[in-house]
Amino acid sequence: MSSHTQSLDPIKIAVTGAAGNISYSLLWRIAAGEVFGPQQPVQLQLLEIEKAQQAARGVEMELLDSAFPLLANVQVTTDPREAFDDVSAAFLVGAQPRTKGMERADLLTANAAIFSEQGAALNEVARRDVRVVVVGNPANTNALIASANAPDIDPRQFTALMRLDHNRTVSQLSSKLQLPVTDFAQIAVWGNHSASQFPDISYATAGDKKVSELVDAQWVEDYLIPTVAKRGAEIIEVRGSSSAASAAAASIDHMRDWVHGVEDAQQWRTAGVYSDGSYGIEEGLFVGFPTRAVAGRWEIVPDLELSPAQQARIQASVDELKAEREMVADLLK
Ligand code: NAX
């Protein structure tokens, strides 16, 4: 077993925003083997802007001090072409986080330039089968920009993190019904990673029961949906800074499921994926869908029946994504 372990070549993994809060949790879990498995050595290629280079070096020092058996090497750079060179996976975390009172539109333009440059660099130097998850907000539109600037990479290799919204939905149901999180299946969050998102429990099950028969429809409408959709703001209010460890945990979940797949077909996940036109959602947008991780790909769960109420909520969030796309139109080739 161990001789086999040692014979695997390291794979290269890029993480941007390496000196930031999310990365401080994320990097340790990648290095511990929680994404690519306990046999797979990794080389971490960390991207940071100039003014955070020293802090990123401190992160590198601590990673090395952790003496992870699977950590083959750590590199820190300011150059996206170096960071993305030959990578199998990229966690695009680095961005300007939203601060109190900042409008979403300001956030969009501040971050759009970063993601167009990084998309172009991925296109130049990353492996063609690279798996990219965009965590930095506005994640869905940043994924769209990165993908549009990487014309030689299949857009299905780009995703936006919506797993945190998914996990928050599961967690709220678990607390409400006093059941373990593992009892729940067929949950999804449609739309944008923003307050317009639609956590949807219409198909959800808890064991052999339908969740919609266990909870009141009014509770879903008045409590569950707004609580999940505004959880990010609530965390900032209560913790004093934005979700970091839970966002890292969701990023780990997302990439691990994408790489290894999820066997149970009832165990849907939420990923912000390239829309193929399913459910009338415009092709080419990056949208939270009910998905399954199958054979190394995200597949959109097909043939769900949508009520007019579901359709209206999904449409509202998709309309917001279209408006965001409009604001960055000059960066989409
Ligand atoms: P931090 O401000 O702690 O860290 C961000 C880091 O990115 C900083 O060290 C900064 O120097 C670096 N950075 C900025 N521009 C860069 C560039 N061009 N290249 C490389 N690095 C760059 O933020 P953190 O709390 O780690 O959050 C990172 C991003 O995740 C934010 O955009 C945040 O809004 C977003 N989030 C997304 C979530 C999701 O579910 N999709 C949830 C959590 C989080 O809010």
Coordinates of C-alpha atoms and ligand atoms in Angstrom, one line a residue:
M1 CA 0.0 0.0 0.0
S2 CA 2.6 2.5 1.1
S3 CA 5.0 1.8 -1.8
H4 CA 2.0 2.5 -4.1
T5 CA 1.4 5.8 -2.3
Q6 CA 4.9 6.9 -2.8
S7 CA 4.9 6.1 -6.5
L8 CA 2.0 8.5 -7.3
D9 CA 3.3 11.7 -8.8
P10 CA 2.0 14.9 -7.1
I11 CA -0.8 16.8 -8.8
K12 CA -0.6 20.6 -8.9
I13 CA -3.4 22.5 -7.2
A14 CA -3.7 26.3 -7.4
V15 CA -5.3 28.4 -4.7
T16 CA -5.7 32.1 -5.1
G17 CA -6.1 34.5 -2.2
A18 CA -3.8 32.3 -0.3
A19 CA -3.2 34.7 2.6
G20 CA -6.9 35.3 3.1
N21 CA -9.3 33.9 5.7
I22 CA -10.9 31.1 3.7
S23 CA -7.5 29.8 2.5
Y24 CA -6.2 29.6 6.0
S25 CA -8.7 26.8 6.6
L26 CA -8.9 25.5 3.0
L27 CA -5.2 24.9 2.4
W28 CA -4.8 22.7 5.5
R29 CA -7.6 20.4 4.5
I30 CA -6.3 20.1 0.9
A31 CA -2.8 19.3 2.2
A32 CA -4.3 16.7 4.6
G33 CA -5.7 14.8 1.6
E34 CA -9.4 15.6 2.1
V35 CA -10.0 16.4 -1.5
F36 CA -7.8 14.3 -3.7
G37 CA -7.6 11.3 -1.3
P38 CA -5.2 9.8 1.2
Q39 CA -2.9 8.4 -1.5
Q40 CA -2.5 11.5 -3.7
P41 CA 0.4 13.9 -3.1
V42 CA -0.2 17.5 -3.9
Q43 CA 1.9 20.5 -4.9
L44 CA 0.2 23.7 -3.8
Q45 CA 0.7 26.7 -6.1
L46 CA -0.5 29.8 -4.2
L47 CA -1.4 33.1 -5.9
E48 CA -1.4 36.4 -3.9
I49 CA -1.2 40.0 -4.8
E50 CA 2.0 41.9 -4.1
K51 CA 1.0 43.5 -0.9
A52 CA 0.0 40.1 0.6
Q53 CA 3.2 38.3 -0.5
Q54 CA 4.8 38.3 2.9
A55 CA 1.6 37.0 4.6
A56 CA 1.4 34.3 1.9
R57 CA 5.0 33.3 2.7
G58 CA 3.9 33.0 6.4
V59 CA 1.1 30.6 5.3
E60 CA 3.7 28.6 3.3
M61 CA 5.9 28.4 6.3
E62 CA 3.1 27.1 8.5
L63 CA 2.0 24.6 5.8
L64 CA 5.5 23.2 5.8
D65 CA 5.6 23.2 9.6
S66 CA 2.5 21.0 9.5
A67 CA 4.7 18.2 7.9
F68 CA 1.8 16.8 5.9
P69 CA 2.9 13.5 4.3
L70 CA 1.0 14.3 1.1
L71 CA 2.4 17.8 0.7
A72 CA 5.1 17.6 -1.9
N73 CA 5.8 21.3 -2.4
V74 CA 4.4 24.8 -1.9
Q75 CA 5.1 27.8 -4.2
V76 CA 3.9 31.4 -3.7
T77 CA 3.7 33.8 -6.6
T78 CA 2.1 37.0 -7.9
D79 CA 2.0 35.6 -11.4
P80 CA -1.2 33.7 -12.4
R81 CA 0.7 31.9 -15.2
E82 CA 3.1 30.5 -12.6
A83 CA 0.3 29.6 -10.2
F84 CA -1.9 27.9 -12.8
D85 CA 0.9 26.1 -14.6
D86 CA -0.1 22.5 -15.3
V87 CA -2.8 22.5 -12.5
S88 CA -5.4 19.8 -12.2
A89 CA -7.6 22.0 -10.0
A90 CA -7.9 25.6 -9.1
F91 CA -9.7 27.2 -6.2
L92 CA -10.2 30.8 -7.2
V93 CA -10.8 32.3 -3.7
G94 CA -8.9 35.6 -4.0
A95 CA -11.1 38.6 -4.5
Q96 CA -12.0 41.8 -2.9
P97 CA -14.5 40.8 -0.2
R98 CA -17.7 42.8 0.2
T99 CA -17.4 45.3 3.0
K100 CA -20.3 46.9 4.9
G101 CA -22.4 49.1 2.7
M102 CA -20.7 48.1 -0.5
E103 CA -23.1 47.6 -3.4
R104 CA -23.0 44.4 -5.4
A105 CA -22.3 46.4 -8.6
D106 CA -19.1 47.9 -7.1
L107 CA -18.0 44.4 -6.1
L108 CA -18.7 43.2 -9.7
T109 CA -16.5 45.7 -11.4
A110 CA -13.7 45.4 -8.8
N111 CA -13.6 41.6 -9.3
A112 CA -14.3 41.3 -13.0
A113 CA -10.8 42.3 -14.0
I114 CA -9.2 39.8 -11.7
F115 CA -11.2 36.9 -13.1
S116 CA -10.7 37.8 -16.8
E117 CA -7.0 37.8 -16.3
Q118 CA -7.1 34.6 -14.4
G119 CA -9.3 32.9 -17.0
A120 CA -6.8 33.9 -19.7
A121 CA -3.9 32.5 -17.7
L122 CA -5.7 29.2 -17.0
N123 CA -6.4 29.0 -20.8
E124 CA -2.7 29.4 -21.4
V125 CA -1.1 27.1 -18.9
A126 CA -3.6 24.8 -17.0
R127 CA -4.3 21.2 -17.9
R128 CA -7.3 21.0 -20.3
D129 CA -9.2 18.9 -17.7
V130 CA -8.6 21.4 -14.9
R131 CA -11.4 21.7 -12.4
V132 CA -12.0 25.3 -11.4
V133 CA -14.2 26.4 -8.6
V134 CA -14.8 30.1 -8.1
V135 CA -15.3 31.1 -4.5
G136 CA -14.6 34.8 -4.7
N137 CA -17.7 36.9 -5.1
P138 CA -19.8 37.5 -7.1
A139 CA -18.9 33.8 -7.7
N140 CA -21.3 32.9 -10.5
T141 CA -20.5 35.9 -12.6
N142 CA -16.8 35.6 -11.9
A143 CA -17.0 32.0 -13.1
L144 CA -18.7 33.2 -16.3
I145 CA -15.9 35.8 -16.9
A146 CA -13.1 33.3 -16.2
S147 CA -14.6 30.7 -18.5
A148 CA -15.3 33.3 -21.3
N149 CA -11.6 34.2 -21.2
A150 CA -10.6 30.5 -21.4
P151 CA -12.0 29.5 -24.8
D152 CA -9.8 26.4 -25.1
I153 CA -11.2 24.9 -21.8
D154 CA -14.6 23.3 -21.8
P155 CA -16.9 25.6 -19.8
R156 CA -18.1 22.7 -17.8
Q157 CA -14.7 22.7 -16.1
F158 CA -15.6 26.0 -14.5
T159 CA -18.0 26.1 -11.6
A160 CA -19.1 28.6 -8.9
L161 CA -19.3 27.6 -5.3
M162 CA -22.9 27.2 -4.2
R163 CA -22.3 24.3 -1.8
L164 CA -22.2 26.6 1.2
D165 CA -25.8 27.6 0.4
H166 CA -26.7 23.9 0.0
N167 CA -25.0 22.9 3.3
R168 CA -26.8 25.8 5.1
T169 CA -30.1 24.5 3.8
V170 CA -29.4 21.0 5.0
S171 CA -28.2 22.3 8.4
Q172 CA -31.4 24.4 8.9
L173 CA -33.6 21.4 8.1
S174 CA -31.5 19.2 10.4
S175 CA -32.0 21.7 13.3
K176 CA -35.7 22.1 12.7
L177 CA -36.5 18.4 12.4
Q178 CA -33.8 17.2 14.9
L179 CA -32.5 14.7 12.4
P180 CA -28.9 14.1 11.3
V181 CA -27.8 16.0 8.2
T182 CA -27.1 12.6 6.6
D183 CA -30.8 11.8 6.6
F184 CA -31.6 14.5 4.0
A185 CA -31.5 14.0 0.2
Q186 CA -32.8 15.7 -3.0
I187 CA -32.1 19.3 -1.8
A188 CA -30.9 22.0 -4.1
V189 CA -30.4 25.8 -4.3
W190 CA -31.2 27.4 -7.6
G191 CA -29.9 30.5 -9.0
N192 CA -27.2 33.0 -7.9
H193 CA -25.0 32.9 -4.8
S194 CA -26.8 36.0 -3.5
A195 CA -29.9 37.0 -1.6
S196 CA -32.0 36.1 -4.7
Q197 CA -31.1 32.4 -4.5
F198 CA -33.8 29.8 -4.1
P199 CA -33.2 27.1 -1.6
D200 CA -35.7 24.5 -2.8
I201 CA -37.0 21.6 -0.6
S202 CA -39.9 20.6 -2.9
Y203 CA -38.3 17.2 -3.7
A204 CA -36.4 16.8 -0.4
T205 CA -36.6 13.7 1.6
A206 CA -35.7 12.8 5.2
G207 CA -35.3 9.1 5.4
D208 CA -38.4 7.7 3.8
K209 CA -40.5 10.8 4.3
K210 CA -41.0 13.9 2.2
V211 CA -39.7 17.0 4.0
S212 CA -42.6 19.0 2.7
E213 CA -44.9 16.8 4.8
L214 CA -42.7 17.4 7.9
V215 CA -42.4 21.1 7.8
D216 CA -45.0 23.9 7.4
A217 CA -45.0 25.6 4.0
Q218 CA -45.2 28.9 5.8
W219 CA -42.0 28.1 7.8
V220 CA -40.2 27.4 4.5
E221 CA -41.4 30.7 3.0
D222 CA -40.9 32.9 6.0
Y223 CA -37.9 31.4 7.7
L224 CA -36.0 28.8 5.8
I225 CA -35.6 30.6 2.4
P226 CA -34.7 34.0 3.8
T227 CA -32.5 32.6 6.6
V228 CA -30.3 30.6 4.1
A229 CA -30.3 33.4 1.5
K230 CA -29.2 36.0 4.1
R231 CA -26.9 33.7 6.1
G232 CA -23.7 35.3 4.8
A233 CA -24.8 38.7 6.1
E234 CA -25.9 37.2 9.4
I235 CA -22.5 35.6 9.9
I236 CA -20.8 39.0 9.2
E237 CA -23.1 40.6 11.8
V238 CA -22.6 38.0 14.5
R239 CA -18.9 37.0 13.9
G240 CA -17.7 40.3 12.8
S241 CA -16.2 38.9 9.6
S242 CA -17.5 36.9 6.7
S243 CA -17.9 33.1 6.6
A244 CA -14.5 31.5 6.3
A245 CA -14.2 28.0 7.7
S246 CA -17.7 27.0 6.5
A247 CA -16.8 28.4 3.0
A248 CA -13.6 26.3 3.1
A249 CA -15.6 23.2 4.2
A250 CA -18.0 23.8 1.3
S251 CA -15.2 24.2 -1.2
I252 CA -13.7 20.9 0.0
D253 CA -17.1 19.2 -0.3
H254 CA -17.5 20.6 -3.8
M255 CA -14.2 19.6 -5.2
R256 CA -14.1 16.2 -3.4
D257 CA -17.5 15.2 -4.8
W258 CA -16.6 16.5 -8.3
V259 CA -13.4 14.4 -8.3
H260 CA -14.6 11.2 -6.7
G261 CA -18.4 11.3 -7.5
V262 CA -21.3 10.6 -5.3
E263 CA -22.7 7.1 -5.6
D264 CA -26.2 7.5 -4.2
A265 CA -28.3 9.0 -7.0
Q266 CA -30.7 10.6 -4.5
Q267 CA -27.8 12.6 -3.0
W268 CA -28.1 15.7 -5.1
R269 CA -25.6 18.5 -4.6
T270 CA -25.8 22.1 -5.5
A271 CA -23.1 23.4 -7.9
G272 CA -23.0 26.6 -9.9
V273 CA -22.6 25.1 -13.3
Y274 CA -22.7 26.1 -16.9
S275 CA -26.3 26.1 -18.0
D276 CA -27.0 23.9 -21.0
G277 CA -30.5 25.4 -21.3
S278 CA -32.1 23.0 -18.8
Y279 CA -35.3 24.2 -17.3
G280 CA -35.4 27.1 -19.7
I281 CA -32.4 28.8 -18.0
E282 CA -30.4 30.6 -20.6
E283 CA -27.5 28.6 -21.9
G284 CA -24.1 29.9 -20.9
L285 CA -25.0 31.4 -17.5
F286 CA -23.4 29.9 -14.4
V287 CA -26.3 28.9 -12.2
G288 CA -27.0 26.9 -9.1
F289 CA -28.8 23.7 -10.2
P290 CA -29.7 20.4 -8.6
T291 CA -26.7 18.3 -9.7
R292 CA -25.2 14.9 -9.3
A293 CA -21.5 14.2 -9.3
V294 CA -21.2 11.4 -11.8
A295 CA -18.1 10.0 -13.5
G296 CA -16.0 13.1 -12.7
R297 CA -18.6 15.5 -14.1
W298 CA -21.5 17.6 -12.7
E299 CA -24.7 16.5 -14.2
I300 CA -27.8 18.6 -13.9
V301 CA -30.7 16.5 -12.4
P302 CA -33.1 16.2 -15.4
D303 CA -36.9 16.2 -15.7
L304 CA -38.0 17.8 -12.5
E305 CA -41.5 19.3 -12.5
L306 CA -41.5 22.9 -11.5
S307 CA -44.6 24.7 -10.2
P308 CA -45.2 28.3 -11.3
A309 CA -44.1 29.4 -7.8
Q310 CA -40.7 27.6 -8.2
Q311 CA -40.3 28.9 -11.7
A312 CA -40.9 32.5 -10.6
R313 CA -38.3 32.3 -7.9
I314 CA -35.7 30.7 -10.2
Q315 CA -36.5 33.3 -12.9
A316 CA -35.9 36.2 -10.4
S317 CA -32.5 34.9 -9.5
V318 CA -31.6 34.1 -13.2
D319 CA -32.7 37.6 -14.1
E320 CA -30.2 38.9 -11.6
L321 CA -27.4 36.8 -13.2
K322 CA -28.3 38.3 -16.6
A323 CA -28.1 41.8 -15.2
E324 CA -24.7 41.0 -13.7
R325 CA -23.6 39.7 -17.1
E326 CA -24.7 42.9 -18.7
M327 CA -22.5 44.9 -16.3
V328 CA -19.4 43.0 -17.3
A329 CA -20.2 42.5 -21.0
D330 CA -17.0 44.1 -22.2
L331 CA -15.0 41.4 -20.4
L332 CA -16.8 38.6 -22.2
K333 CA -15.2 37.7 -25.5
Ligands
NAX1 P1 -10.0 37.7 2.5 O1 -10.1 39.2 2.2 O2 -9.6 37.3 3.8 O3 -8.9 37.1 1.5 C1 -8.9 37.4 0.1 C2 -7.5 37.3 -0.3 O4 -7.5 37.4 -1.7 C3 -6.6 38.4 0.2 O5 -5.5 37.9 0.9 C4 -6.2 39.2 -1.0 O6 -4.9 39.8 -0.9 C5 -6.4 38.2 -2.1 N1 -6.5 38.7 -3.4 C6 -7.2 39.8 -3.8 N2 -7.0 40.0 -5.2 C7 -6.3 38.9 -5.6 C8 -5.8 38.5 -6.9 N3 -6.1 39.3 -8.0 N4 -5.1 37.4 -7.0 C9 -4.9 36.7 -5.9 N5 -5.3 37.0 -4.7 C10 -6.0 38.1 -4.5 O7 -11.4 37.1 2.0 P2 -12.0 35.7 2.3 O8 -12.8 35.8 3.6 O9 -10.9 34.6 2.2 O10 -13.0 35.5 1.1 C11 -12.6 35.4 -0.2 C12 -13.8 35.5 -1.2 O11 -14.7 34.5 -1.0 C13 -14.5 36.8 -1.1 O12 -14.8 37.3 -2.4 C14 -15.8 36.4 -0.4 O13 -16.9 37.3 -0.7 C15 -16.0 35.1 -1.0 N6 -17.0 34.2 -0.3 C16 -17.7 33.3 -1.1 C17 -18.5 32.4 -0.6 C18 -19.3 31.4 -1.5 O14 -20.1 30.6 -0.9 N7 -19.2 31.4 -2.8 C19 -18.8 32.3 0.9 C20 -17.7 33.0 1.7 C21 -17.1 34.2 1.1 O15 -18.0 35.3 1.4

